[in-house]
Amino acid sequence: MEGISALEKNVAELTVMDVYDIASAVGQEFERVIDQYGCEAISRLMPKVVRVLEILEVLVSRNNINPELEELRLELDRLRLERMDRIEKEKKHQKVRTGLQLPTDTTYTGGGLSSTPRSLH
């Protein structure tokens, strides 16, 4: 194994392959104990260690998936904010458009006030 041993790595950096390396190292230690003291010395311990290694494998596997999910969540949040900004801009533009209606001149026609559109020329 190149570089740092799986047992020396930061927990957050473990991969499934590291778990397999750890399982292999633990298996080698079990073989040494069995050679020296016999199978009975670890018969009750081995299934528990195997189960812990299986759990570790699942957790490490999930941990490696989570960063991808987090990236997707961040992208979704960014797109939602972008959409909300666009909607706000459209609302502002709509207000500006409705505020730019042609002004009217109010004149007295004898019978009352009348409004006629004023030309922009």
GROMACS .gro file of C-alpha atoms in nm:
model
  121
    1MET     CA    1   0.000   0.000   0.000
    2GLU     CA    2   0.142   0.338  -0.100
    3GLY     CA    3   0.145   0.643   0.122
    4ILE     CA    4  -0.043   0.655   0.448
    5SER     CA    5  -0.200   0.341   0.591
    6ALA     CA    6  -0.579   0.317   0.600
    7LEU     CA    7  -0.562   0.294   0.980
    8GLU     CA    8  -0.373   0.624   0.994
    9LYS     CA    9  -0.612   0.818   0.770
   10ASN     CA   10  -0.858   1.079   0.887
   11VAL     CA   11  -1.197   0.909   0.926
   12ALA     CA   12  -1.363   1.154   0.684
   13GLU     CA   13  -1.115   1.054   0.411
   14LEU     CA   14  -1.170   0.678   0.429
   15THR     CA   15  -1.280   0.494   0.117
   16VAL     CA   16  -1.438   0.151   0.078
   17MET     CA   17  -1.098   0.023  -0.040
   18ASP     CA   18  -0.949   0.150   0.287
   19VAL     CA   19  -1.208  -0.053   0.479
   20TYR     CA   20  -1.103  -0.361   0.281
   21ASP     CA   21  -0.738  -0.288   0.368
   22ILE     CA   22  -0.832  -0.255   0.735
   23ALA     CA   23  -1.026  -0.584   0.718
   24SER     CA   24  -0.721  -0.751   0.564
   25ALA     CA   25  -0.492  -0.618   0.839
   26VAL     CA   26  -0.735  -0.733   1.110
   27GLY     CA   27  -0.760  -1.075   0.941
   28GLN     CA   28  -0.381  -1.110   0.945
   29GLU     CA   29  -0.376  -1.029   1.317
   30PHE     CA   30  -0.650  -1.288   1.376
   31GLU     CA   31  -0.438  -1.548   1.193
   32ARG     CA   32  -0.140  -1.471   1.419
   33VAL     CA   33  -0.354  -1.508   1.733
   34ILE     CA   34  -0.505  -1.833   1.601
   35ASP     CA   35  -0.159  -1.971   1.518
   36GLN     CA   36  -0.038  -1.894   1.868
   37TYR     CA   37  -0.346  -1.963   2.083
   38GLY     CA   38  -0.591  -2.158   1.868
   39CYS     CA   39  -0.934  -2.074   1.722
   40GLU     CA   40  -1.108  -2.071   2.057
   41ALA     CA   41  -0.912  -1.762   2.161
   42ILE     CA   42  -1.105  -1.541   1.915
   43SER     CA   43  -1.411  -1.746   1.825
   44ARG     CA   44  -1.652  -1.505   1.997
   45LEU     CA   45  -1.465  -1.190   1.898
   46MET     CA   46  -1.431  -1.255   1.524
   47PRO     CA   47  -1.804  -1.230   1.429
   48LYS     CA   48  -1.830  -0.901   1.618
   49VAL     CA   49  -1.528  -0.754   1.442
   50VAL     CA   50  -1.659  -0.872   1.105
   51ARG     CA   51  -1.993  -0.702   1.177
   52VAL     CA   52  -1.820  -0.377   1.275
   53LEU     CA   53  -1.621  -0.386   0.951
   54GLU     CA   54  -1.942  -0.440   0.751
   55ILE     CA   55  -2.102  -0.142   0.923
   56LEU     CA   56  -1.791   0.068   0.856
   57GLU     CA   57  -1.805  -0.028   0.488
   58VAL     CA   58  -2.167   0.087   0.460
   59LEU     CA   59  -2.101   0.414   0.643
   60VAL     CA   60  -1.794   0.495   0.434
   61SER     CA   61  -1.988   0.413   0.118
   62ARG     CA   62  -2.268   0.652   0.221
   63ASN     CA   63  -2.017   0.920   0.316
   64ASN     CA   64  -1.867   0.903  -0.034
   65ILE     CA   65  -2.213   0.954  -0.187
   66ASN     CA   66  -2.311   1.246   0.036
   67PRO     CA   67  -2.070   1.502  -0.114
   68GLU     CA   68  -2.232   1.447  -0.454
   69LEU     CA   69  -2.577   1.492  -0.302
   70GLU     CA   70  -2.461   1.806  -0.124
   71GLU     CA   71  -2.328   1.947  -0.453
   72LEU     CA   72  -2.665   1.881  -0.616
   73ARG     CA   73  -2.850   2.046  -0.327
   74LEU     CA   74  -2.627   2.353  -0.349
   75GLU     CA   75  -2.685   2.375  -0.724
   76LEU     CA   76  -3.061   2.344  -0.672
   77ASP     CA   77  -3.054   2.621  -0.410
   78ARG     CA   78  -2.851   2.841  -0.646
   79LEU     CA   79  -3.100   2.785  -0.928
   80ARG     CA   80  -3.393   2.863  -0.699
   81LEU     CA   81  -3.232   3.191  -0.591
   82GLU     CA   82  -3.158   3.275  -0.953
   83ARG     CA   83  -3.522   3.210  -1.043
   84MET     CA   84  -3.648   3.425  -0.754
   85ASP     CA   85  -3.416   3.709  -0.863
   86ARG     CA   86  -3.547   3.683  -1.218
   87ILE     CA   87  -3.909   3.694  -1.096
   88GLU     CA   88  -3.832   4.004  -0.886
   89LYS     CA   89  -3.668   4.174  -1.185
   90GLU     CA   90  -3.969   4.092  -1.402
   91LYS     CA   91  -4.200   4.243  -1.139
   92LYS     CA   92  -3.990   4.561  -1.129
   93HIS     CA   93  -3.990   4.585  -1.509
   94GLN     CA   94  -4.366   4.535  -1.511
   95LYS     CA   95  -4.407   4.822  -1.262
   96VAL     CA   96  -4.184   5.043  -1.476
   97ARG     CA   97  -4.384   4.957  -1.789
   98THR     CA   98  -4.717   5.034  -1.622
   99GLY     CA   99  -4.570   5.360  -1.489
  100LEU     CA  100  -4.469   5.469  -1.840
  101GLN     CA  101  -4.821   5.499  -1.976
  102LEU     CA  102  -4.878   5.815  -2.181
  103PRO     CA  103  -4.973   6.108  -1.960
  104THR     CA  104  -5.300   6.284  -2.039
  105ASP     CA  105  -5.379   6.656  -2.070
  106THR     CA  106  -5.679   6.773  -1.879
  107THR     CA  107  -5.868   7.053  -2.049
  108TYR     CA  108  -6.187   7.242  -1.976
  109THR     CA  109  -6.447   7.189  -2.250
  110GLY     CA  110  -6.723   7.399  -2.108
  111GLY     CA  111  -6.928   7.107  -1.991
  112GLY     CA  112  -6.660   6.968  -1.766
  113LEU     CA  113  -6.310   6.841  -1.767
  114SER     CA  114  -6.191   6.609  -2.039
  115SER     CA  115  -5.874   6.409  -2.066
  116THR     CA  116  -5.703   6.348  -2.396
  117PRO     CA  117  -5.382   6.160  -2.454
  118ARG     CA  118  -5.086   6.391  -2.498
  119SER     CA  119  -4.857   6.333  -2.792
  120LEU     CA  120  -4.494   6.268  -2.719
  121HIS     CA  121  -4.384   6.478  -3.023
   0.00000   0.00000   0.00000
